[in-house]
Amino acid sequence: MIRDLVLHNTLSGKKENFVPITEGYIGMYVCGPTVYSDVHLGNCRTFVSFDVIYRYLKFIGYKVRYVRNITDVGHLEGDADTGAEDKISKKARLEQLEPMEVVQQYTLGFHDMMRIFNVQPPSIEPRATGHIIEQIEMVQSIIDNGYGYEKNGSIYFDTMKFANDKEVYGKLSGRILEDLLTETRALNNQSEKNNPADFAIWIKADESHIMRWNSPWSVGFPGWHLECSAMSTKYLGKTFDIHGGGNDLKFPHHENEIAQNFGACGCQPANYWLHTNMLLMNGKKMSKSDGNTISPEELFTGDSPHVSKGYSPMVVKFFMLQSHYRSTLDITDDALAAAEKGYKRLMEAYKHLQKLETQGLSDEADINDKIKDLIVSAYGDMDDDFNTPKALAQLFAIVPMINSLVDGKMEINTVSKNTLLMLKEAFDDFIDNILALKSDLDTGGNSGLVDGLMELIIDIRQNARANKDWTTSDQIRDKMNALNIVLKDGSDGTKWTVG
């Protein structure tokens, strides 16, 4: 069942045919959150995108080991590597908590948000603090190979030596070394470094630093970039298949990861690098300082001047999937409202499709060519760098045909049994298994419970109407409307949909 895939590899800047290191198996590492605050919407987009990628890789037959880390030490303010405070230590100091209380609180919140978006947990979710030994060992390997040096108890990566020895530094981010040197000089004006572009892989802790460990060089803590190199190597090997993360991590985080891996073992950590693009709001970069931002919770509740109402988590997820993961995503109220209509249309068609019976349909009639072509194209779009918007467009092209079958405008006996079975299977594949969209009325997977309750409510209302009890009938209808459930009376009975 394993299908041919084409991935856009950031490292080469072009699409490439995907060839796994070991046939039938994939190792994938994605940089997870730094758990010092609530997860933001950009993180959610990244993890929703990689969840779809993870699901699709498994769906087409690969056995996938998906590693997504938790950063709970070493990520300094401003993404610096010296002279700044650890984000988690700062939060702990301000709130008078132990650092691990902060970590626990926001890790649980992150997991809750992933469940809300119906994102599967990774195969392994390692924490930086649980892998201090591996990080110290990697630092020693980098020193032994001549790419690390000590200054006052801190260890720095010799970026200039590495750049001169290996023509790979800057390749991922697409920046020339002179530009990188200019940026790092502005960011890290530290006199103890041999060169401003050098970055810390072990940092000596001052007396105020809460989180610290013994090492051969000092009592200190690992640099932010080091954890991902150490943990990806531990669980996926020196070189694995796919490394992913947000576009903002290409430099310096991922660029320095590559340098560290080369420095420790002389090899590229991953063969394919995938990056999600940034979020915009109303055409501008999201920014807390100018108020142009919104949290997931504010999107759900509508408690924000940027939206006219709240949108369900599945509508927000559907909105994200309407853009390719490598494209910028512009959040506007109009775009969310349009996504809500599209999501409801798709889910309503899916619900009706599930109820269509194959009994009495011809076993021998040919599969409808138009439907077959659309379904084949949808899978093909996913094979082409996980193109969810194009795959969704193919499904939407099928929706009018499903509605025609349901409404009786197209006779069900004009569709072959195999056509209907193919339709059902494809929609099951995409909505349940690949895109992982749930109905807004999902009750933990028990859709039969909701349908049964709605049938009971409709029966009670029909009896009230038959007995000319208009008060009860109208009360039920109005209560359903208040819950965003629309009852539609027709010649063939009453149907219900989510508003």
C-alpha angles and dihedrals in degrees: 000000000000107000132207112263133198117203131187103236112206089201093064096026092230144078116277136184107257115240115176120219090235118031112250095010133090131190113201128180123190124184108244132204131296099234104219097104142014114300111263128224094256090058089049091054091051095049093044089052094050091044089059089047091049092048093048094049089053092043093058091051109270122135102227130198103199116191119188117173135216113223107215101155141025101035102122128201113279091014087276122147101213139029095025137096125259108254094228094044090051092051091048092050094048093048095037093238136130110263090242090056088058091046093049094047096051096037089057090046090051091051091049091053091049089053090050089056090044092242116162119234115250123253090253129014107189124185124222092231090056092058105048092123092055091048093051089050091051091050089053091050090051090051092047091052092053100252100104133062136183126238120175094333096314123105120220130194111238098231097175093053090047092048091051093047099041124034094214106087108110094013095109096049092038094232126132118239094250091059091047091051091051092051095046091046089058093044101042113032094172118152096202093065119092088225133010090238092060114103133206119255094173122024125201108232119232120220094269095054110106101194112063141145136192117257136166089262106039146320100282147105138267125267117256096248093051098067095064093048092050098044097043089050092048096052104027105026133248091301122024137171112258134019117185143179145125121312090246090066096062089092129059101352103049094031089056092044089059091048092051094050092049089046092052103037108003095244143105110258096218135019095211126037118196123189131188117219130240132274123244128193118211089343096308134099112268111254133170093204094065096033094248095133141091133194126224090250092052090052090052096046099034089232094143136087088231095068133047094215143353122285124208119249091248091053089051090048091048089050090054092049091053087073125060112253091242093053126087112255117219113203113210131155091239092051091049092049090051090048090052091055092047093048092051092047092052095045093046090052089048092051092050092045090057090057097051110107125223092203112121095015120127117267092199104047116108122259112261104263095213093052092044092051092050093049093047089049092051092057089043090055090055089050088056101074094308095292100190097171092056092045090051090050089057091051091049090053087060095047095082089054091052091048091049090054092048094046092047093243087120115042110240091221089063088068119075122237090243091053092054092045090051090050093050093047094048094050090046089051096050104035099037106026109025109026093024096213117169130198114258085238094052111139102194094303096310098120089156089066092057093046091049093050092048091050089052092050092048091049091051090050092047090052090049090052092047089053090046090243092150093166093062092040093052092043091056092046093048093046090051090049089052088055090050092252115132121206113206117197116206142157090272095049136271123319128189133213136174106261 
